[in-house]
PDB file of C-alpha atoms in Angstrom:
ATOM      1  CA  MET H  20      50.422 283.932  95.444  1.00 48.00           C
ATOM      2  CA  GLU H  21      51.031 280.633  94.080  1.00 52.00           C
ATOM      3  CA  GLY H  22      55.112 280.677  92.467  1.00 52.00           C
ATOM      4  CA  ALA H  23      56.033 282.214  96.273  1.00 55.00           C
ATOM      5  CA  PHE H  24      55.208 278.042  96.274  1.00 56.00           C
ATOM      6  CA  LEU H  25      57.361 276.687  93.593  1.00 52.00           C
ATOM      7  CA  ASN H  26      60.367 275.936  92.272  1.00 61.00           C
ATOM      8  CA  ASN H  27      61.469 277.223  88.538  1.00 64.00           C
ATOM      9  CA  GLY H  28      59.534 275.823  85.372  1.00 60.00           C
ATOM     10  CA  ALA H  29      57.288 274.349  87.483  1.00 55.00           C
ATOM     11  CA  THR H  30      53.584 274.804  86.152  1.00 60.00           C
ATOM     12  CA  VAL H  31      50.185 274.534  87.794  1.00 59.00           C
ATOM     13  CA  ASP H  32      47.191 272.989  85.827  1.00 59.00           C
ATOM     14  CA  LYS H  33      43.323 274.757  87.456  1.00 64.00           C
ATOM     15  CA  GLY H  34      40.350 272.935  86.255  1.00 67.00           C
ATOM     16  CA  GLU H  35      40.070 271.033  83.528  1.00 71.00           C
ATOM     17  CA  ASN H  36      43.546 270.856  82.753  1.00 73.00           C
ATOM     18  CA  ALA H  37      44.276 269.726  86.200  1.00 71.00           C
ATOM     19  CA  ARG H  38      42.169 267.314  86.100  1.00 74.00           C
ATOM     20  CA  LEU H  39      42.309 265.575  81.805  1.00 79.00           C
ATOM     21  CA  SER H  40      46.138 266.149  83.400  1.00 79.00           C
ATOM     22  CA  SER H  41      45.090 263.383  86.036  1.00 80.00           C
ATOM     23  CA  PHE H  42      43.414 261.434  83.660  1.00 84.00           C
ATOM     24  CA  ILE H  43      46.273 261.260  81.429  1.00 88.00           C
ATOM     25  CA  GLY H  44      48.299 259.300  83.619  1.00 87.00           C
ATOM     26  CA  ALA H  45      46.950 257.332  85.865  1.00 89.00           C
ATOM     27  CA  ILE H  46      44.680 255.551  82.764  1.00 92.00           C
ATOM     28  CA  ALA H  47      48.848 255.926  80.541  1.00 90.00           C
ATOM     29  CA  ILE H  48      50.199 253.986  83.099  1.00 91.00           C
ATOM     30  CA  ALA H  49      47.627 251.274  83.347  1.00 92.00           C
ATOM     31  CA  ASP H  50      47.903 250.668  79.529  1.00 91.00           C
ATOM     32  CA  MET H  51      51.355 250.429  80.115  1.00 89.00           C
ATOM     33  CA  VAL H  52      51.121 247.043  82.518  1.00 90.00           C
ATOM     34  CA  LYS H  53      48.016 246.227  80.586  1.00 92.00           C
ATOM     35  CA  THR H  54      50.807 245.098  77.672  1.00 89.00           C
ATOM     36  CA  THR H  55      52.154 242.180  79.522  1.00 88.00           C
ATOM     37  CA  LEU H  56      49.024 240.371  79.901  1.00 88.00           C
ATOM     38  CA  GLY H  57      48.400 237.397  78.274  1.00 85.00           C
ATOM     39  CA  PRO H  58      49.679 234.217  76.799  1.00 86.00           C
ATOM     40  CA  LYS H  59      51.486 237.609  73.948  1.00 85.00           C
ATOM     41  CA  GLY H  60      52.573 239.757  76.792  1.00 82.00           C
ATOM     42  CA  MET H  61      55.142 242.001  75.686  1.00 86.00           C
ATOM     43  CA  ASP H  62      58.601 242.963  77.609  1.00 83.00           C
ATOM     44  CA  LYS H  63      58.955 245.993  79.369  1.00 85.00           C
ATOM     45  CA  ILE H  64      63.138 246.617  79.281  1.00 85.00           C
ATOM     46  CA  LEU H  65      64.290 248.575  82.694  1.00 85.00           C
ATOM     47  CA  GLN H  66      66.768 251.023  82.892  1.00 81.00           C
ATOM     48  CA  LYS H  67      67.891 252.322  86.557  1.00 79.00           C
ATOM     49  CA  VAL H  68      68.340 256.575  85.790  1.00 76.00           C
ATOM     50  CA  SER H  69      71.407 256.307  88.545  1.00 73.00           C
ATOM     51  CA  GLU H  70      74.250 257.868  87.297  1.00 74.00           C
ATOM     52  CA  GLY H  71      76.413 254.637  90.030  1.00 78.00           C
ATOM     53  CA  ASP H  72      73.392 252.314  88.715  1.00 77.00           C
ATOM     54  CA  GLN H  73      72.711 251.833  85.211  1.00 78.00           C
ATOM     55  CA  SER H  74      71.948 247.935  85.179  1.00 81.00           C
ATOM     56  CA  ILE H  75      68.843 247.276  82.039  1.00 85.00           C
ATOM     57  CA  SER H  76      66.967 244.075  83.658  1.00 84.00           C
ATOM     58  CA  VAL H  77      63.943 242.979  80.547  1.00 88.00           C
ATOM     59  CA  THR H  78      60.104 241.741  82.281  1.00 84.00           C
ATOM     60  CA  ASN H  79      57.206 241.680  82.435  1.00 82.00           C
ATOM     61  CA  ASP H  80      55.799 241.707  85.937  1.00 84.00           C
ATOM     62  CA  GLY H  81      53.251 244.318  86.772  1.00 84.00           C
ATOM     63  CA  ALA H  82      54.200 245.081  90.836  1.00 85.00           C
ATOM     64  CA  THR H  83      58.224 245.189  88.995  1.00 84.00           C
ATOM     65  CA  ILE H  84      57.517 247.452  86.439  1.00 87.00           C
ATOM     66  CA  LEU H  85      55.571 249.631  88.414  1.00 87.00           C
ATOM     67  CA  ARG H  86      57.708 249.937  91.680  1.00 85.00           C
ATOM     68  CA  ALA H  87      60.876 251.102  88.528  1.00 84.00           C
ATOM     69  CA  VAL H  88      58.592 253.966  87.073  1.00 85.00           C
ATOM     70  CA  MET H  89      59.352 256.638  88.131  1.00 85.00           C
ATOM     71  CA  LEU H  90      56.358 258.686  88.221  1.00 86.00           C
ATOM     72  CA  ASP H  91      55.001 263.039  89.126  1.00 85.00           C
ATOM     73  CA  ASN H  92      51.662 261.976  88.582  1.00 86.00           C
ATOM     74  CA  ALA H  93      49.205 261.714  91.396  1.00 86.00           C
ATOM     75  CA  ALA H  94      46.179 260.603  89.928  1.00 88.00           C
ATOM     76  CA  ALA H  95      49.363 257.615  88.929  1.00 89.00           C
ATOM     77  CA  LYS H  96      51.081 257.654  91.827  1.00 91.00           C
ATOM     78  CA  VAL H  97      47.382 256.407  93.305  1.00 91.00           C
ATOM     79  CA  LEU H  98      47.782 253.729  90.780  1.00 90.00           C
ATOM     80  CA  VAL H  99      51.587 252.672  91.855  1.00 91.00           C
ATOM     81  CA  ASP H 100      49.805 252.481  95.359  1.00 92.00           C
ATOM     82  CA  ILE H 101      46.582 250.167  95.140  1.00 91.00           C
ATOM     83  CA  ALA H 102      49.160 247.843  92.761  1.00 91.00           C
ATOM     84  CA  ARG H 103      50.973 248.555  95.998  1.00 90.00           C
ATOM     85  CA  VAL H 104      48.623 247.687  98.649  1.00 93.00           C
ATOM     86  CA  GLN H 105      47.606 244.265  96.516  1.00 91.00           C
ATOM     87  CA  ASP H 106      51.313 242.981  95.869  1.00 89.00           C
ATOM     88  CA  ASP H 107      51.235 243.129  99.897  1.00 91.00           C
ATOM     89  CA  GLU H 108      48.369 241.458 101.004  1.00 92.00           C
ATOM     90  CA  VAL H 109      47.360 239.108  98.642  1.00 91.00           C
ATOM     91  CA  GLY H 110      50.932 239.089  96.371  1.00 86.00           C
ATOM     92  CA  ASP H 111      49.473 239.380  93.336  1.00 88.00           C
ATOM     93  CA  GLY H 112      46.853 240.382  90.435  1.00 88.00           C
ATOM     94  CA  THR H 113      48.665 243.710  90.762  1.00 89.00           C
ATOM     95  CA  THR H 114      48.637 244.574  87.143  1.00 91.00           C
ATOM     96  CA  SER H 115      44.916 243.774  87.695  1.00 92.00           C
ATOM     97  CA  VAL H 116      44.328 245.979  89.706  1.00 93.00           C
ATOM     98  CA  ALA H 117      45.925 248.664  87.911  1.00 92.00           C
ATOM     99  CA  VAL H 118      43.682 247.712  84.142  1.00 93.00           C
ATOM    100  CA  LEU H 119      40.584 247.453  86.398  1.00 94.00           C
ATOM    101  CA  CYS H 120      41.384 251.116  88.230  1.00 92.00           C
ATOM    102  CA  GLY H 121      43.217 252.945  84.715  1.00 93.00           C
ATOM    103  CA  GLU H 122      39.307 251.368  82.627  1.00 94.00           C
ATOM    104  CA  LEU H 123      37.471 251.817  85.692  1.00 94.00           C
ATOM    105  CA  LEU H 124      38.836 255.740  84.700  1.00 92.00           C
ATOM    106  CA  ARG H 125      38.663 256.309  81.520  1.00 93.00           C
ATOM    107  CA  GLU H 126      34.938 254.862  81.933  1.00 94.00           C
ATOM    108  CA  ALA H 127      34.874 258.233  84.716  1.00 93.00           C
ATOM    109  CA  GLU H 128      36.881 260.200  82.328  1.00 92.00           C
ATOM    110  CA  LYS H 129      33.888 259.558  79.339  1.00 94.00           C
ATOM    111  CA  LEU H 130      30.740 260.353  82.096  1.00 95.00           C
ATOM    112  CA  VAL H 131      33.345 263.341  83.321  1.00 91.00           C
ATOM    113  CA  ASN H 132      33.581 265.162  79.857  1.00 90.00           C
ATOM    114  CA  ALA H 133      29.130 264.638  78.909  1.00 94.00           C
ATOM    115  CA  ARG H 134      28.963 266.981  82.722  1.00 92.00           C
ATOM    116  CA  ILE H 135      27.914 263.966  85.516  1.00 94.00           C
ATOM    117  CA  HIS H 136      29.626 265.361  88.336  1.00 92.00           C
ATOM    118  CA  PRO H 137      32.380 262.640  90.325  1.00 90.00           C
ATOM    119  CA  GLN H 138      30.836 261.812  93.489  1.00 95.00           C
ATOM    120  CA  THR H 139      28.134 260.995  91.056  1.00 96.00           C
ATOM    121  CA  ILE H 140      30.788 258.940  89.248  1.00 95.00           C
ATOM    122  CA  ALA H 141      32.030 257.348  92.998  1.00 95.00           C
ATOM    123  CA  ALA H 142      28.314 256.774  94.279  1.00 97.00           C
ATOM    124  CA  GLY H 143      27.736 255.226  90.723  1.00 97.00           C
ATOM    125  CA  TRP H 144      30.272 252.755  91.207  1.00 96.00           C
ATOM    126  CA  ARG H 145      29.543 252.396  95.088  1.00 97.00           C
ATOM    127  CA  LEU H 146      25.968 250.848  93.997  1.00 98.00           C
ATOM    128  CA  ALA H 147      27.972 248.782  91.212  1.00 96.00           C
ATOM    129  CA  ARG H 148      30.253 246.792  93.873  1.00 96.00           C
ATOM    130  CA  ASN H 149      27.236 246.444  96.163  1.00 98.00           C
ATOM    131  CA  ILE H 150      24.771 245.237  93.766  1.00 98.00           C
ATOM    132  CA  ALA H 151      28.795 243.142  92.388  1.00 97.00           C
ATOM    133  CA  LYS H 152      28.800 241.083  96.199  1.00 97.00           C
ATOM    134  CA  LYS H 153      25.154 240.364  96.920  1.00 97.00           C
ATOM    135  CA  SER H 154      24.998 238.776  93.211  1.00 97.00           C
ATOM    136  CA  LEU H 155      28.549 237.573  93.740  1.00 97.00           C
ATOM    137  CA  GLN H 156      27.429 235.914  97.456  1.00 96.00           C
ATOM    138  CA  ASP H 157      24.233 234.141  96.016  1.00 96.00           C
ATOM    139  CA  VAL H 158      25.914 232.219  93.338  1.00 96.00           C
ATOM    140  CA  ALA H 159      28.269 231.038  95.653  1.00 94.00           C
ATOM    141  CA  ILE H 160      29.116 227.854  96.577  1.00 92.00           C
ATOM    142  CA  ASP H 161      30.710 227.051  99.953  1.00 89.00           C
ATOM    143  CA  ASN H 162      32.580 223.875  99.856  1.00 90.00           C
ATOM    144  CA  SER H 163      33.835 223.088 102.668  1.00 88.00           C
ATOM    145  CA  LYS H 164      30.818 221.054 103.798  1.00 78.00           C
TER     146      LYS H 164
END
């Protein structure tokens, strides 16, 4: 039945393979932009793939790199969308957001491999977020006075 909806050459991943593929794709994108951070951050060479335009550009801007990457991995697309929202809302921090998400996924992969349910992992992240938020609010100083 699945074959009726797929293009020639398309494959279907199920269960563990699909989960592993999602982790690998998103972590690979995060690792790619991670190397642009810091004083020794590396530039990336981007080449357009259209026949009419095969221009080359060199950049270490995470937002530019993430916009230029062609993706077919759903989890990697979500990671790029998160970075795009960060860029639209704040105008900075796209690389940091992508790297943070990649590291959270790397740790989630270990937990899933340890047979911890993904909903339990998400609940733990929400709990950690609330604790971190409260800690930041406790140490925040109001300089407007």
